[in-house]
Coordinates of C-alpha atoms (C1' of nucleotides) in Angstrom, one line a residue:
Chain P
L1 CA -79.8 -46.1 136.9
T2 CA -81.8 -43.8 139.0
G3 CA -80.6 -40.4 137.5
P4 CA -81.9 -38.6 134.3
P5 CA -81.3 -40.4 131.0
R6 CA -77.8 -39.6 129.6
R7 CA -78.9 -37.3 126.8
L8 CA -82.4 -35.7 126.6
R9 CA -83.7 -33.5 123.8
A10 CA -83.2 -29.8 124.7
D11 CA -87.0 -29.1 125.5
A12 CA -87.2 -32.4 127.7
R13 CA -84.1 -31.4 129.5
R14 CA -85.7 -28.0 130.2
N15 CA -88.9 -29.3 131.1
R16 CA -87.5 -31.9 133.6
A17 CA -85.6 -29.1 135.3
R18 CA -88.6 -26.8 135.7
L19 CA -90.6 -29.7 137.0
L20 CA -88.0 -30.5 139.6
A21 CA -87.8 -26.8 140.6
E22 CA -91.5 -26.4 141.0
A23 CA -91.9 -29.8 142.7
D24 CA -89.2 -28.7 145.3
A25 CA -91.2 -25.5 145.9
A26 CA -94.5 -27.1 146.2
F27 CA -93.2 -29.8 148.5
R28 CA -91.4 -27.3 150.8
E29 CA -94.6 -25.3 151.0
H30 CA -97.4 -28.0 151.0
G31 CA -95.4 -31.1 152.0
A32 CA -94.4 -34.2 150.0
D33 CA -98.0 -34.9 149.1
A34 CA -98.6 -31.7 147.2
A35 CA -100.7 -32.0 144.1
L36 CA -98.8 -33.2 141.0
E37 CA -101.2 -31.4 138.8
G38 CA -100.4 -28.0 140.2
I39 CA -96.6 -28.7 139.8
A40 CA -97.1 -29.5 136.2
R41 CA -99.2 -26.4 135.6
R42 CA -96.7 -24.1 137.4
A43 CA -93.8 -25.6 135.5
G44 CA -95.6 -24.7 132.3
V45 CA -96.1 -28.2 131.1
A46 CA -99.0 -30.7 130.4
I47 CA -99.7 -33.2 133.3
G48 CA -98.6 -36.0 130.9
T49 CA -95.2 -34.6 130.6
L50 CA -94.6 -34.9 134.3
Y51 CA -95.7 -38.6 134.1
G52 CA -93.5 -39.0 131.2
H53 CA -90.5 -38.0 133.3
F54 CA -91.5 -39.3 136.6
P55 CA -93.9 -42.4 136.7
N56 CA -95.1 -41.7 140.3
R57 CA -94.6 -39.4 143.3
H58 CA -91.8 -41.6 144.7
A59 CA -89.7 -41.1 141.6
L60 CA -90.2 -37.4 141.7
V61 CA -89.3 -37.1 145.4
G62 CA -86.5 -39.6 144.9
A63 CA -85.0 -37.4 142.0
L64 CA -85.2 -34.3 144.2
L65 CA -83.5 -36.1 147.1
R66 CA -80.8 -37.7 145.2
D67 CA -78.2 -35.0 145.6
R68 CA -79.1 -34.4 149.2
H69 CA -78.8 -38.1 150.0
D70 CA -75.4 -38.2 148.4
T71 CA -74.0 -35.7 150.7
L72 CA -76.0 -37.0 153.8
F73 CA -74.7 -40.5 153.3
A74 CA -71.2 -39.3 152.6
G75 CA -71.4 -37.6 155.9
G76 CA -72.8 -40.8 157.5
D77 CA -69.9 -42.8 156.2
E78 CA -67.3 -40.3 157.7
L79 CA -69.0 -40.7 161.1
R80 CA -67.9 -44.2 161.1
T81 CA -64.3 -43.1 161.9
A82 CA -65.3 -40.3 164.3
A83 CA -63.5 -40.1 167.7
D84 CA -66.8 -40.6 170.0
P85 CA -69.0 -43.4 168.7
G86 CA -71.7 -42.3 170.9
Q87 CA -71.8 -38.8 169.7
A88 CA -71.4 -40.1 166.1
L89 CA -74.6 -42.0 166.4
R90 CA -76.5 -39.0 167.9
T91 CA -75.1 -36.6 165.1
W92 CA -76.4 -39.3 162.6
V93 CA -79.8 -39.4 163.8
D94 CA -80.2 -35.7 164.1
A95 CA -78.9 -35.2 160.6
V96 CA -81.5 -37.6 159.3
V97 CA -84.3 -36.0 161.2
E98 CA -83.2 -32.6 160.0
H99 CA -82.9 -33.9 156.4
A100 CA -86.4 -35.4 156.5
A101 CA -87.8 -32.0 157.6
T102 CA -87.0 -30.7 154.1
Y103 CA -90.5 -31.6 153.0
G104 CA -93.4 -32.5 155.4
G105 CA -94.6 -36.1 155.3
L106 CA -91.3 -37.5 154.4
A107 CA -91.4 -39.9 157.2
D108 CA -94.4 -41.6 155.6
L109 CA -92.6 -41.9 152.2
F110 CA -89.5 -43.4 153.9
A111 CA -91.6 -45.9 155.8
A112 CA -93.3 -46.8 152.5
G113 CA -90.0 -46.9 150.7
A114 CA -88.5 -49.1 153.3
A115 CA -91.3 -51.6 153.2
D116 CA -91.6 -51.7 149.4
A117 CA -88.6 -53.1 147.5
D118 CA -89.9 -51.7 144.1
S119 CA -90.0 -48.1 145.5
E120 CA -87.9 -45.7 143.9
L121 CA -86.8 -44.6 147.5
H122 CA -86.1 -48.2 148.6
V123 CA -82.3 -48.1 148.1
D124 CA -82.1 -44.7 150.1
C125 CA -84.0 -46.1 152.9
A126 CA -81.9 -49.2 153.0
R127 CA -78.7 -47.1 152.9
M128 CA -80.0 -44.9 155.7
A129 CA -80.9 -47.8 157.8
A130 CA -77.5 -49.5 157.0
I131 CA -75.5 -46.5 158.2
G132 CA -77.6 -46.3 161.3
A133 CA -76.8 -49.9 162.0
A134 CA -73.1 -49.5 161.4
L135 CA -72.9 -46.6 163.7
L136 CA -74.9 -48.3 166.4
E137 CA -72.6 -51.4 166.2
R138 CA -69.5 -49.2 166.6
A139 CA -71.2 -47.4 169.5
R140 CA -72.2 -50.7 171.1
D141 CA -68.6 -52.0 170.8
A142 CA -67.4 -48.7 172.5
G143 CA -69.8 -49.6 175.5
A144 CA -71.9 -46.3 174.6
V145 CA -75.0 -48.5 173.8
R146 CA -76.6 -51.5 175.4
G147 CA -76.2 -54.9 173.8
D148 CA -79.8 -55.6 173.1
V149 CA -80.6 -52.4 170.9
R150 CA -80.9 -53.5 167.3
G151 CA -80.2 -51.6 164.1
E152 CA -84.0 -51.4 163.4
D153 CA -84.4 -49.4 166.5
V154 CA -82.4 -46.6 165.1
F155 CA -84.3 -46.7 162.0
V156 CA -87.6 -46.5 163.7
L157 CA -86.3 -43.7 166.0
M158 CA -85.1 -41.6 162.9
N159 CA -88.5 -42.2 161.2
A160 CA -90.7 -41.6 164.2
A161 CA -88.7 -38.4 165.2
A162 CA -88.9 -37.2 161.6
W163 CA -92.8 -37.8 161.7
A164 CA -93.0 -35.9 165.2
R165 CA -90.9 -33.1 163.7
T166 CA -93.4 -32.2 161.0
A167 CA -96.6 -33.4 162.8
L168 CA -95.8 -31.9 166.2
S169 CA -92.7 -29.6 166.4
A170 CA -89.0 -29.6 165.8
E171 CA -88.0 -29.1 169.5
Q172 CA -90.2 -31.9 170.6
A173 CA -88.8 -34.2 168.0
G174 CA -85.3 -33.2 169.2
R175 CA -86.1 -34.2 172.8
L176 CA -87.6 -37.5 171.6
V177 CA -84.2 -38.3 170.1
G178 CA -82.3 -37.3 173.1
I179 CA -84.3 -39.2 175.5
T180 CA -84.4 -42.3 173.2
L181 CA -80.6 -42.4 172.7
A182 CA -80.2 -41.9 176.4
G183 CA -82.4 -45.1 176.7
M184 CA -80.2 -47.0 174.4
A185 CA -77.2 -46.1 176.5
G186 CA -78.5 -46.9 180.0
P187 CA -80.1 -50.0 181.6
A188 CA -83.7 -51.4 180.3
G189 CA -86.7 -49.8 181.8
P190 CA -90.0 -51.4 183.1
G191 CA -91.7 -54.3 181.3
T192 CA -94.9 -54.4 179.3
P193 CA -97.8 -56.1 181.3
R194 CA -101.2 -55.7 179.4
P195 CA -103.7 -53.6 181.3
S196 CA -107.0 -55.4 181.9
W197 CA -109.0 -52.6 180.4
S198 CA -107.3 -52.3 177.0
D199 CA -109.3 -54.1 174.2
P200 CA -107.3 -53.9 171.0
G201 CA -108.7 -55.3 167.7
Chain S
L1 CA -122.3 -31.6 173.8
T2 CA -120.3 -34.1 171.7
G3 CA -122.7 -37.2 171.6
P4 CA -125.7 -37.6 169.5
P5 CA -128.7 -35.3 169.8
R6 CA -131.0 -36.3 172.6
R7 CA -134.0 -37.5 170.6
L8 CA -133.6 -38.3 166.9
R9 CA -136.3 -39.4 164.4
A10 CA -136.4 -43.1 164.0
D11 CA -134.8 -43.2 160.6
A12 CA -132.2 -40.7 161.5
R13 CA -131.2 -42.8 164.5
R14 CA -131.0 -45.9 162.4
N15 CA -128.9 -44.2 159.7
R16 CA -126.6 -42.7 162.2
A17 CA -126.0 -46.2 163.6
R18 CA -125.4 -47.6 160.3
L19 CA -123.1 -44.9 159.3
L20 CA -121.0 -45.6 162.4
A21 CA -120.9 -49.3 161.9
E22 CA -119.8 -49.0 158.3
A23 CA -117.3 -46.3 159.2
D24 CA -115.7 -48.5 161.9
A25 CA -115.4 -51.3 159.4
A26 CA -113.9 -49.0 156.7
F27 CA -111.6 -47.4 159.1
R28 CA -110.2 -50.7 160.3
E29 CA -109.7 -52.0 157.0
H30 CA -108.4 -49.0 155.1
G31 CA -107.3 -46.7 158.0
A32 CA -108.8 -43.6 159.3
D33 CA -108.7 -41.8 155.9
A34 CA -111.0 -44.3 154.2
A35 CA -113.2 -42.7 151.6
L36 CA -116.5 -41.3 153.2
E37 CA -118.5 -41.7 150.0
G38 CA -118.0 -45.5 150.2
I39 CA -119.0 -45.5 153.9
A40 CA -122.1 -43.7 152.9
R41 CA -122.9 -46.0 150.1
R42 CA -122.3 -49.2 152.2
A43 CA -124.5 -47.7 155.0
G44 CA -127.3 -47.3 152.3
V45 CA -127.7 -43.5 152.6
A46 CA -126.7 -40.6 150.4
I47 CA -123.4 -38.8 151.1
G48 CA -125.4 -35.8 152.1
T49 CA -126.9 -37.9 155.1
L50 CA -123.4 -38.5 156.3
Y51 CA -122.5 -35.0 156.2
G52 CA -125.8 -34.2 158.1
H53 CA -124.8 -36.3 161.0
F54 CA -121.1 -35.7 161.0
P55 CA -119.8 -32.4 159.5
N56 CA -116.2 -33.8 159.0
R57 CA -113.9 -36.7 159.4
H58 CA -112.7 -35.6 162.8
A59 CA -116.4 -35.6 164.1
L60 CA -117.0 -39.1 162.7
V61 CA -113.8 -40.5 164.1
G62 CA -114.5 -38.7 167.3
A63 CA -117.9 -40.3 167.7
L64 CA -116.5 -43.7 167.0
L65 CA -113.8 -43.3 169.7
R66 CA -116.0 -41.7 172.3
D67 CA -116.8 -45.0 174.1
R68 CA -113.3 -46.5 173.8
H69 CA -111.8 -43.2 175.1
D70 CA -114.2 -43.3 178.1
T71 CA -112.9 -46.6 179.2
L72 CA -109.2 -45.7 178.2
F73 CA -109.3 -42.5 180.3
A74 CA -110.9 -44.3 183.1
G75 CA -108.2 -46.8 183.1
G76 CA -105.7 -44.0 183.0
D77 CA -107.2 -42.3 185.9
E78 CA -107.0 -45.6 187.9
L79 CA -103.3 -45.9 187.2
R80 CA -102.8 -42.7 189.2
T81 CA -103.1 -44.8 192.3
A82 CA -101.2 -47.9 191.2
A83 CA -98.5 -49.2 193.4
D84 CA -95.6 -48.8 191.0
P85 CA -95.7 -45.3 189.4
G86 CA -93.0 -46.2 186.8
Q87 CA -94.8 -49.3 185.7
A88 CA -98.1 -47.2 185.7
L89 CA -96.5 -44.7 183.1
R90 CA -95.3 -47.7 181.1
T91 CA -98.8 -49.3 181.1
W92 CA -100.5 -46.1 180.1
V93 CA -98.2 -45.4 177.1
D94 CA -98.7 -49.0 175.9
A95 CA -102.5 -48.7 176.3
V96 CA -102.6 -45.6 174.1
V97 CA -100.5 -47.0 171.5
E98 CA -102.4 -50.0 171.4
H99 CA -105.7 -48.0 171.3
A100 CA -104.2 -45.8 168.4
A101 CA -103.7 -48.9 166.3
T102 CA -107.5 -49.4 166.1
Y103 CA -107.5 -47.5 162.8
G104 CA -104.3 -46.7 160.8
G105 CA -103.3 -43.2 160.7
L106 CA -104.9 -42.2 164.0
A107 CA -101.5 -40.6 165.1
D108 CA -101.9 -38.0 162.4
L109 CA -105.5 -37.3 163.6
F110 CA -104.3 -37.0 167.1
A111 CA -101.5 -34.7 166.2
A112 CA -104.0 -32.5 164.2
G113 CA -106.5 -32.6 167.0
A114 CA -104.0 -31.5 169.6
A115 CA -102.9 -28.7 167.5
D116 CA -106.4 -27.4 166.5
A117 CA -108.6 -26.2 169.4
D118 CA -111.7 -26.5 167.2
S119 CA -111.1 -30.2 166.2
E120 CA -113.7 -32.5 167.5
L121 CA -110.8 -34.6 168.7
H122 CA -109.2 -31.8 170.7
V123 CA -110.5 -32.5 174.1
D124 CA -109.7 -36.2 173.7
C125 CA -106.0 -35.4 172.9
A126 CA -105.8 -32.9 175.8
R127 CA -107.2 -35.4 178.1
M128 CA -104.8 -38.1 176.8
A129 CA -101.8 -35.6 177.3
A130 CA -103.1 -34.6 180.8
I131 CA -103.1 -38.2 182.0
G132 CA -99.7 -38.8 180.7
A133 CA -98.5 -35.6 182.4
A134 CA -100.0 -36.7 185.7
L135 CA -98.5 -40.2 185.4
L136 CA -95.1 -38.8 184.6
E137 CA -95.3 -36.4 187.6
R138 CA -96.0 -39.2 189.9
A139 CA -93.3 -41.4 188.4
R140 CA -91.0 -38.5 188.9
D141 CA -91.8 -38.0 192.4
A142 CA -91.2 -41.6 193.0
G143 CA -87.7 -41.2 191.5
A144 CA -88.6 -43.4 188.5
V145 CA -88.0 -40.7 185.9
R146 CA -85.6 -37.9 185.5
G147 CA -86.4 -34.4 186.6
D148 CA -86.1 -32.7 183.2
V149 CA -88.5 -34.9 181.5
R150 CA -91.7 -32.9 180.4
G151 CA -95.3 -33.9 180.0
E152 CA -95.0 -33.3 176.4
D153 CA -92.4 -35.7 175.9
V154 CA -94.8 -38.4 176.9
F155 CA -97.4 -37.2 174.6
V156 CA -94.9 -37.0 171.7
L157 CA -93.7 -40.5 172.6
M158 CA -97.3 -41.9 172.6
N159 CA -97.9 -40.5 169.1
A160 CA -94.7 -41.2 167.5
A161 CA -95.0 -44.7 168.7
A162 CA -98.6 -44.9 167.4
W163 CA -97.3 -43.7 164.0
A164 CA -94.4 -46.2 164.0
R165 CA -97.0 -48.9 164.9
T166 CA -99.1 -48.6 161.7
A167 CA -96.4 -47.1 159.5
L168 CA -93.7 -49.7 160.4
S169 CA -94.6 -52.6 162.8
A170 CA -96.2 -53.2 166.2
E171 CA -93.1 -54.9 167.6
Q172 CA -90.9 -52.0 166.4
A173 CA -93.2 -49.5 168.1
G174 CA -93.1 -51.6 171.4
R175 CA -89.4 -51.4 171.3
L176 CA -89.3 -47.7 170.7
V177 CA -91.5 -47.1 173.7
G178 CA -89.4 -49.4 176.0
I179 CA -86.1 -47.7 174.9
T180 CA -87.5 -44.2 175.3
L181 CA -89.1 -44.9 178.8
A182 CA -85.8 -46.3 179.8
G183 CA -84.2 -43.0 178.7
M184 CA -86.6 -41.1 180.7
A185 CA -85.5 -43.1 183.7
G186 CA -81.8 -43.1 183.3
P187 CA -79.3 -40.1 183.0
A188 CA -79.2 -37.8 180.0
G189 CA -77.4 -39.0 176.8
P190 CA -74.9 -37.3 174.4
G191 CA -75.6 -33.7 173.3
T192 CA -76.6 -32.3 169.9
P193 CA -73.7 -30.7 167.9
R194 CA -74.9 -29.7 164.3
P195 CA -72.7 -31.6 161.6
S196 CA -71.0 -29.4 159.2
W197 CA -72.4 -31.3 156.2
S198 CA -76.2 -30.9 157.2
D199 CA -78.0 -28.1 155.4
P200 CA -81.7 -27.8 156.5
G201 CA -84.1 -25.4 154.9
Chain D
dA1 C1' -136.7 -32.7 160.8
dC2 C1' -134.4 -35.3 157.8
dC3 C1' -132.8 -37.3 153.4
dT4 C1' -131.5 -37.2 148.4
dG5 C1' -128.5 -36.8 144.9
dA6 C1' -127.0 -33.6 141.4
dA7 C1' -123.5 -30.2 141.1
dC8 C1' -119.0 -28.3 141.7
dA9 C1' -114.1 -28.4 142.4
dC10 C1' -110.4 -31.1 142.7
dC11 C1' -106.9 -34.8 141.9
dG12 C1' -104.3 -39.1 139.9
dT13 C1' -103.4 -41.6 135.9
dT14 C1' -103.6 -43.1 131.1
dC15 C1' -103.1 -42.8 126.2
dA16 C1' -104.4 -41.7 121.4
dA17 C1' -103.1 -37.9 118.6
dG18 C1' -100.0 -34.7 117.5
dT19 C1' -95.1 -32.3 116.6
Chain J
dA1 C1' -88.4 -38.7 121.0
dC2 C1' -91.2 -36.0 123.3
dC3 C1' -95.5 -33.3 124.4
dT4 C1' -100.4 -32.4 124.5
dG5 C1' -104.7 -32.5 127.0
dA6 C1' -109.0 -34.9 126.7
dA7 C1' -110.8 -38.8 129.1
dC8 C1' -111.8 -41.7 132.9
dA9 C1' -112.3 -42.8 137.7
dC10 C1' -112.4 -41.0 142.1
dC11 C1' -113.2 -38.1 146.2
dG12 C1' -114.8 -34.0 149.5
dT13 C1' -118.3 -30.8 150.0
dT14 C1' -122.4 -28.1 149.4
dC15 C1' -127.3 -27.1 148.9
dA16 C1' -131.8 -26.9 146.5
dA17 C1' -135.4 -30.0 146.2
dG18 C1' -137.9 -33.3 148.2
dT19 C1' -140.6 -36.1 151.9

DNA sequence: ACCTGAACACCGTTCAAGT
DNA sequence: ACCTGAACACCGTTCAAGT
């Protein structure tokens, strides 16, 4: 459903492979918002050929991540039987953040993909969130996480840390993950009173 | 240094005000990456006039935020003498996140401004970080925060939560802040072993 | 001293015409 | 069945010419 058509003409098959290779290189160098025009040019095809294979950026990124996501999700499923549920959750979040660092700006695409059911990245985002929720539940049952922590909290943390990793630095993102997971384990912090001098909207 | 020139010709003064008003409206509606061309058009001036007043997007955003930042930072300074240092830190982080929600995409501009010393937003980012660091130190002295939490951690949290607020949702960003601040208060969480199936880079 | 708007470079996307 | 590339709309940025 999401992979390449079963049988392609020889030239189409070759063009598709070249486009993916050039897109991967461009996304690694310039982030996931690299110019599609340049990708097509470097792949030696016209821009229309790129659109013929991938109707939009999400589809192109999705095709590139498919294999990586397969192994990522397989690893996530294995973690569901790990000895230490708390550590398993930590390992999962770290792996997703590390994965998201493949291309700069992936956090924005994941956020968009999670919100838009028609996005080619939507199923990937849903799976990412589901694995996080499952590992969270297990950690909660083991007493390694507070009862009021929701599955969405893990998804938000993964995405926010992924954003921080490219926007700020890898080390800082890792510290955010560590501190936040510690917060999921311990007691709740201070409340949220509105300051008189803040004027949103 | 950063404000408008002392005396402007009458028409220039009027154009500047119109540009700021239209930019504010556009940034609120379409985010901080709204098209500058459309802003100039709606302000009734040529695009060159916009560039004459503001050499780039950072300068325009910076001029719009100047007043807000003055009150934001004044409030932050007041918090340094608040009764409950832990609550003061929480109030500060919430205020910054709420402030960053003024325009979508401000987190990216803040991250860029913090990294680039030549950015018109750099001093604002530095001040934001400094206040956070000061409030953190005070909270630490009061025993409300662990000793190994750094000032940068607060800055990363503010920015990451600001990103999550526009990219995902306000409530989810608020929960991230609450959980992470709880993590700064309690003991450290689980460590960070690399999974065998993750392959970054 | 300030404004105008054409000019240039760049990008996303579509689609009629080719092979 | 697939590819081409011109075409259109759009945007950021500069700068010579105006007032």
